[in-house]
Amino acid sequence: GTDLSEWQNIRLVSSKGRLKYYLNDTLAIDEPFEDDRGKIMGLILTFTGKGVVDFVHLKTLEGKTIYTEGFDN
């Protein structure tokens, strides 16, 4: 299992008709999708119980950062 009282890194990769979710760089879910999802229009993060987000980075498959938020407020 994963100790959810510690920080975790979650990554989502959408490429070649597949949506892959990684937890701490380990593939957790790999699902196919058929339709083009288009451009990202927003991001919603929800939790069952308590949860905190420290930072968000959105990058292209080539690694170019297109959005970053550090929640330093």
mmCIF file of N, CA and C in Angstrom:
data_model
loop_
_atom_site.group_PDB
_atom_site.id
_atom_site.type_symbol
_atom_site.label_atom_id
_atom_site.label_comp_id
_atom_site.label_asym_id
_atom_site.label_seq_id
_atom_site.Cartn_x
_atom_site.Cartn_y
_atom_site.Cartn_z
ATOM 1 N N GLY A 1 0.814 -1.187 0.000
ATOM 2 C CA GLY A 1 0.000 0.000 0.000
ATOM 3 C C GLY A 1 0.859 1.253 0.000
ATOM 4 N N THR A 2 0.173 2.351 -0.029
ATOM 5 C CA THR A 2 0.817 3.658 -0.063
ATOM 6 C C THR A 2 0.462 4.419 1.202
ATOM 7 N N ASP A 3 1.447 5.006 1.846
ATOM 8 C CA ASP A 3 1.227 5.802 3.048
ATOM 9 C C ASP A 3 0.725 7.182 2.629
ATOM 10 N N LEU A 4 -0.577 7.382 2.698
ATOM 11 C CA LEU A 4 -1.170 8.628 2.234
ATOM 12 C C LEU A 4 -0.975 9.784 3.203
ATOM 13 N N SER A 5 -0.309 9.540 4.336
ATOM 14 C CA SER A 5 0.047 10.650 5.226
ATOM 15 C C SER A 5 1.351 11.313 4.769
ATOM 16 N N GLU A 6 2.016 10.714 3.773
ATOM 17 C CA GLU A 6 3.244 11.253 3.185
ATOM 18 C C GLU A 6 2.936 11.814 1.803
ATOM 19 N N TRP A 7 3.776 12.759 1.314
ATOM 20 C CA TRP A 7 3.601 13.315 -0.022
ATOM 21 C C TRP A 7 3.744 12.228 -1.067
ATOM 22 N N GLN A 8 2.894 12.273 -2.103
ATOM 23 C CA GLN A 8 2.938 11.327 -3.205
ATOM 24 C C GLN A 8 3.047 12.105 -4.510
ATOM 25 N N ASN A 9 3.734 11.548 -5.490
ATOM 26 C CA ASN A 9 3.812 12.140 -6.822
ATOM 27 C C ASN A 9 2.864 11.376 -7.733
ATOM 28 N N ILE A 10 1.957 12.107 -8.360
ATOM 29 C CA ILE A 10 0.997 11.520 -9.280
ATOM 30 C C ILE A 10 1.236 12.126 -10.652
ATOM 31 N N ARG A 11 1.283 11.276 -11.662
ATOM 32 C CA ARG A 11 1.514 11.742 -13.037
ATOM 33 C C ARG A 11 0.468 11.116 -13.938
ATOM 34 N N LEU A 12 -0.061 11.895 -14.849
ATOM 35 C CA LEU A 12 -1.040 11.442 -15.835
ATOM 36 C C LEU A 12 -0.460 11.705 -17.211
ATOM 37 N N VAL A 13 -0.416 10.671 -18.051
ATOM 38 C CA VAL A 13 0.130 10.802 -19.394
ATOM 39 C C VAL A 13 -0.929 10.343 -20.386
ATOM 40 N N SER A 14 -1.240 11.217 -21.343
ATOM 41 C CA SER A 14 -2.184 10.906 -22.412
ATOM 42 C C SER A 14 -1.421 10.868 -23.726
ATOM 43 N N SER A 15 -1.339 9.670 -24.341
ATOM 44 C CA SER A 15 -0.561 9.529 -25.567
ATOM 45 C C SER A 15 -0.988 8.275 -26.323
ATOM 46 N N LYS A 16 -1.093 8.406 -27.647
ATOM 47 C CA LYS A 16 -1.348 7.263 -28.536
ATOM 48 C C LYS A 16 -2.579 6.464 -28.115
ATOM 49 N N GLY A 17 -3.657 7.175 -27.752
ATOM 50 C CA GLY A 17 -4.902 6.508 -27.409
ATOM 51 C C GLY A 17 -4.915 5.821 -26.055
ATOM 52 N N ARG A 18 -3.982 6.176 -25.192
ATOM 53 C CA ARG A 18 -3.916 5.579 -23.858
ATOM 54 C C ARG A 18 -3.811 6.676 -22.813
ATOM 55 N N LEU A 19 -4.421 6.432 -21.676
ATOM 56 C CA LEU A 19 -4.342 7.319 -20.529
ATOM 57 C C LEU A 19 -3.670 6.531 -19.412
ATOM 58 N N LYS A 20 -2.490 6.990 -18.985
ATOM 59 C CA LYS A 20 -1.713 6.257 -17.983
ATOM 60 C C LYS A 20 -1.570 7.097 -16.731
ATOM 61 N N TYR A 21 -1.848 6.494 -15.587
ATOM 62 C CA TYR A 21 -1.707 7.129 -14.279
ATOM 63 C C TYR A 21 -0.538 6.474 -13.555
ATOM 64 N N TYR A 22 0.359 7.311 -13.063
ATOM 65 C CA TYR A 22 1.522 6.818 -12.324
ATOM 66 C C TYR A 22 1.461 7.329 -10.890
ATOM 67 N N LEU A 23 1.803 6.484 -9.944
ATOM 68 C CA LEU A 23 1.940 6.855 -8.545
ATOM 69 C C LEU A 23 3.396 6.641 -8.171
ATOM 70 N N ASN A 24 4.098 7.743 -7.871
ATOM 71 C CA ASN A 24 5.527 7.678 -7.541
ATOM 72 C C ASN A 24 6.314 6.940 -8.614
ATOM 73 N N ASP A 25 6.048 7.292 -9.869
ATOM 74 C CA ASP A 25 6.724 6.743 -11.055
ATOM 75 C C ASP A 25 6.453 5.264 -11.317
ATOM 76 N N THR A 26 5.458 4.686 -10.650
ATOM 77 C CA THR A 26 5.045 3.312 -10.917
ATOM 78 C C THR A 26 3.679 3.344 -11.584
ATOM 79 N N LEU A 27 3.557 2.696 -12.742
ATOM 80 C CA LEU A 27 2.292 2.676 -13.463
ATOM 81 C C LEU A 27 1.208 2.032 -12.604
ATOM 82 N N ALA A 28 0.131 2.775 -12.346
ATOM 83 C CA ALA A 28 -0.964 2.271 -11.520
ATOM 84 C C ALA A 28 -2.185 1.904 -12.361
ATOM 85 N N ILE A 29 -2.471 2.694 -13.404
ATOM 86 C CA ILE A 29 -3.628 2.464 -14.266
ATOM 87 C C ILE A 29 -3.234 2.775 -15.697
ATOM 88 N N ASP A 30 -3.654 1.925 -16.625
ATOM 89 C CA ASP A 30 -3.409 2.126 -18.050
ATOM 90 C C ASP A 30 -4.712 1.807 -18.779
ATOM 91 N N GLU A 31 -5.377 2.846 -19.283
ATOM 92 C CA GLU A 31 -6.691 2.693 -19.911
ATOM 93 C C GLU A 31 -6.678 3.243 -21.331
ATOM 94 N N PRO A 32 -7.365 2.563 -22.258
ATOM 95 C CA PRO A 32 -7.476 3.109 -23.612
ATOM 96 C C PRO A 32 -8.567 4.183 -23.680
ATOM 97 N N PHE A 33 -8.452 5.088 -24.656
ATOM 98 C CA PHE A 33 -9.547 6.000 -24.978
ATOM 99 C C PHE A 33 -9.603 6.148 -26.485
ATOM 100 N N GLU A 34 -10.800 6.416 -27.009
ATOM 101 C CA GLU A 34 -10.977 6.445 -28.457
ATOM 102 C C GLU A 34 -11.023 7.850 -29.035
ATOM 103 N N ASP A 35 -11.673 8.778 -28.369
ATOM 104 C CA ASP A 35 -11.867 10.104 -28.918
ATOM 105 C C ASP A 35 -10.753 11.049 -28.509
ATOM 106 N N ASP A 36 -10.429 12.002 -29.407
ATOM 107 C CA ASP A 36 -9.472 13.046 -29.082
ATOM 108 C C ASP A 36 -10.040 13.882 -27.939
ATOM 109 N N ARG A 37 -9.283 14.097 -26.903
ATOM 110 C CA ARG A 37 -9.742 14.848 -25.741
ATOM 111 C C ARG A 37 -9.633 16.353 -25.932
ATOM 112 N N GLY A 38 -8.916 16.816 -26.959
ATOM 113 C CA GLY A 38 -8.787 18.244 -27.211
ATOM 114 C C GLY A 38 -7.869 18.915 -26.202
ATOM 115 N N LYS A 39 -7.976 20.226 -26.124
ATOM 116 C CA LYS A 39 -7.128 21.005 -25.223
ATOM 117 C C LYS A 39 -7.650 20.936 -23.791
ATOM 118 N N ILE A 40 -6.746 21.050 -22.835
ATOM 119 C CA ILE A 40 -7.119 21.094 -21.427
ATOM 120 C C ILE A 40 -7.785 22.436 -21.156
ATOM 121 N N MET A 41 -8.985 22.394 -20.607
ATOM 122 C CA MET A 41 -9.739 23.616 -20.331
ATOM 123 C C MET A 41 -9.798 23.925 -18.834
ATOM 124 N N GLY A 42 -9.421 22.980 -18.005
ATOM 125 C CA GLY A 42 -9.441 23.197 -16.565
ATOM 126 C C GLY A 42 -8.920 21.965 -15.856
ATOM 127 N N LEU A 43 -8.729 22.102 -14.585
ATOM 128 C CA LEU A 43 -8.206 21.007 -13.769
ATOM 129 C C LEU A 43 -8.968 20.998 -12.459
ATOM 130 N N ILE A 44 -9.562 19.852 -12.123
ATOM 131 C CA ILE A 44 -10.310 19.716 -10.877
ATOM 132 C C ILE A 44 -9.655 18.603 -10.064
ATOM 133 N N LEU A 45 -9.319 18.901 -8.836
ATOM 134 C CA LEU A 45 -8.729 17.919 -7.930
ATOM 135 C C LEU A 45 -9.697 17.697 -6.781
ATOM 136 N N THR A 46 -10.079 16.446 -6.558
ATOM 137 C CA THR A 46 -10.996 16.127 -5.462
ATOM 138 C C THR A 46 -10.382 15.036 -4.598
ATOM 139 N N PHE A 47 -10.833 14.989 -3.368
ATOM 140 C CA PHE A 47 -10.320 14.011 -2.408
ATOM 141 C C PHE A 47 -11.478 13.386 -1.647
ATOM 142 N N THR A 48 -11.318 12.147 -1.266
ATOM 143 C CA THR A 48 -12.215 11.515 -0.305
ATOM 144 C C THR A 48 -11.517 11.665 1.034
ATOM 145 N N GLY A 49 -12.039 12.517 1.892
ATOM 146 C CA GLY A 49 -11.347 12.845 3.135
ATOM 147 C C GLY A 49 -10.430 14.024 2.895
ATOM 148 N N LYS A 50 -9.406 14.142 3.723
ATOM 149 C CA LYS A 50 -8.476 15.267 3.629
ATOM 150 C C LYS A 50 -7.474 15.057 2.505
ATOM 151 N N GLY A 51 -7.075 16.158 1.882
ATOM 152 C CA GLY A 51 -6.071 16.093 0.833
ATOM 153 C C GLY A 51 -5.467 17.462 0.601
ATOM 154 N N VAL A 52 -4.225 17.490 0.145
ATOM 155 C CA VAL A 52 -3.507 18.739 -0.107
ATOM 156 C C VAL A 52 -2.710 18.577 -1.395
ATOM 157 N N VAL A 53 -2.677 19.634 -2.197
ATOM 158 C CA VAL A 53 -1.856 19.656 -3.409
ATOM 159 C C VAL A 53 -0.755 20.673 -3.191
ATOM 160 N N ASP A 54 0.488 20.262 -3.385
ATOM 161 C CA ASP A 54 1.633 21.146 -3.179
ATOM 162 C C ASP A 54 2.004 21.893 -4.462
ATOM 163 N N PHE A 55 1.949 21.210 -5.609
ATOM 164 C CA PHE A 55 2.248 21.869 -6.879
ATOM 165 C C PHE A 55 1.623 21.094 -8.031
ATOM 166 N N VAL A 56 1.439 21.796 -9.153
ATOM 167 C CA VAL A 56 0.921 21.198 -10.385
ATOM 168 C C VAL A 56 1.808 21.670 -11.526
ATOM 169 N N HIS A 57 2.239 20.722 -12.359
ATOM 170 C CA HIS A 57 2.980 21.037 -13.578
ATOM 171 C C HIS A 57 2.263 20.353 -14.731
ATOM 172 N N LEU A 58 1.987 21.081 -15.805
ATOM 173 C CA LEU A 58 1.479 20.493 -17.036
ATOM 174 C C LEU A 58 2.565 20.647 -18.088
ATOM 175 N N LYS A 59 2.917 19.521 -18.716
ATOM 176 C CA LYS A 59 3.996 19.527 -19.700
ATOM 177 C C LYS A 59 3.549 18.807 -20.967
ATOM 178 N N THR A 60 4.185 19.155 -22.084
ATOM 179 C CA THR A 60 3.981 18.414 -23.321
ATOM 180 C C THR A 60 4.711 17.076 -23.194
ATOM 181 N N LEU A 61 4.467 16.178 -24.135
ATOM 182 C CA LEU A 61 5.175 14.893 -24.118
ATOM 183 C C LEU A 61 6.675 15.079 -24.307
ATOM 184 N N GLU A 62 7.063 16.222 -24.886
ATOM 185 C CA GLU A 62 8.486 16.511 -25.082
ATOM 186 C C GLU A 62 9.117 17.120 -23.835
ATOM 187 N N GLY A 63 8.310 17.398 -22.806
ATOM 188 C CA GLY A 63 8.845 17.929 -21.560
ATOM 189 C C GLY A 63 8.757 19.432 -21.410
ATOM 190 N N LYS A 64 8.194 20.134 -22.398
ATOM 191 C CA LYS A 64 8.058 21.585 -22.315
ATOM 192 C C LYS A 64 6.936 21.945 -21.335
ATOM 193 N N THR A 65 7.247 22.778 -20.345
ATOM 194 C CA THR A 65 6.254 23.195 -19.359
ATOM 195 C C THR A 65 5.278 24.174 -20.002
ATOM 196 N N ILE A 66 3.971 23.886 -19.862
ATOM 197 C CA ILE A 66 2.948 24.788 -20.392
ATOM 198 C C ILE A 66 2.130 25.436 -19.279
ATOM 199 N N TYR A 67 2.241 24.916 -18.066
ATOM 200 C CA TYR A 67 1.561 25.506 -16.918
ATOM 201 C C TYR A 67 2.232 25.011 -15.653
ATOM 202 N N THR A 68 2.373 25.897 -14.678
ATOM 203 C CA THR A 68 2.906 25.483 -13.378
ATOM 204 C C THR A 68 2.254 26.328 -12.288
ATOM 205 N N GLU A 69 1.975 25.721 -11.165
ATOM 206 C CA GLU A 69 1.391 26.407 -10.028
ATOM 207 C C GLU A 69 1.978 25.802 -8.761
ATOM 208 N N GLY A 70 2.560 26.667 -7.918
ATOM 209 C CA GLY A 70 3.208 26.197 -6.695
ATOM 210 C C GLY A 70 2.404 26.399 -5.441
ATOM 211 N N PHE A 71 1.255 27.072 -5.546
ATOM 212 C CA PHE A 71 0.375 27.300 -4.394
ATOM 213 C C PHE A 71 1.131 27.892 -3.202
ATOM 214 N N ASP A 72 1.931 28.906 -3.462
ATOM 215 C CA ASP A 72 2.758 29.531 -2.425
ATOM 216 C C ASP A 72 2.028 30.582 -1.602
ATOM 217 N N ASN A 73 0.743 30.752 -1.838
ATOM 218 C CA ASN A 73 -0.027 31.785 -1.130
ATOM 219 C C ASN A 73 -0.216 31.437 0.329
#
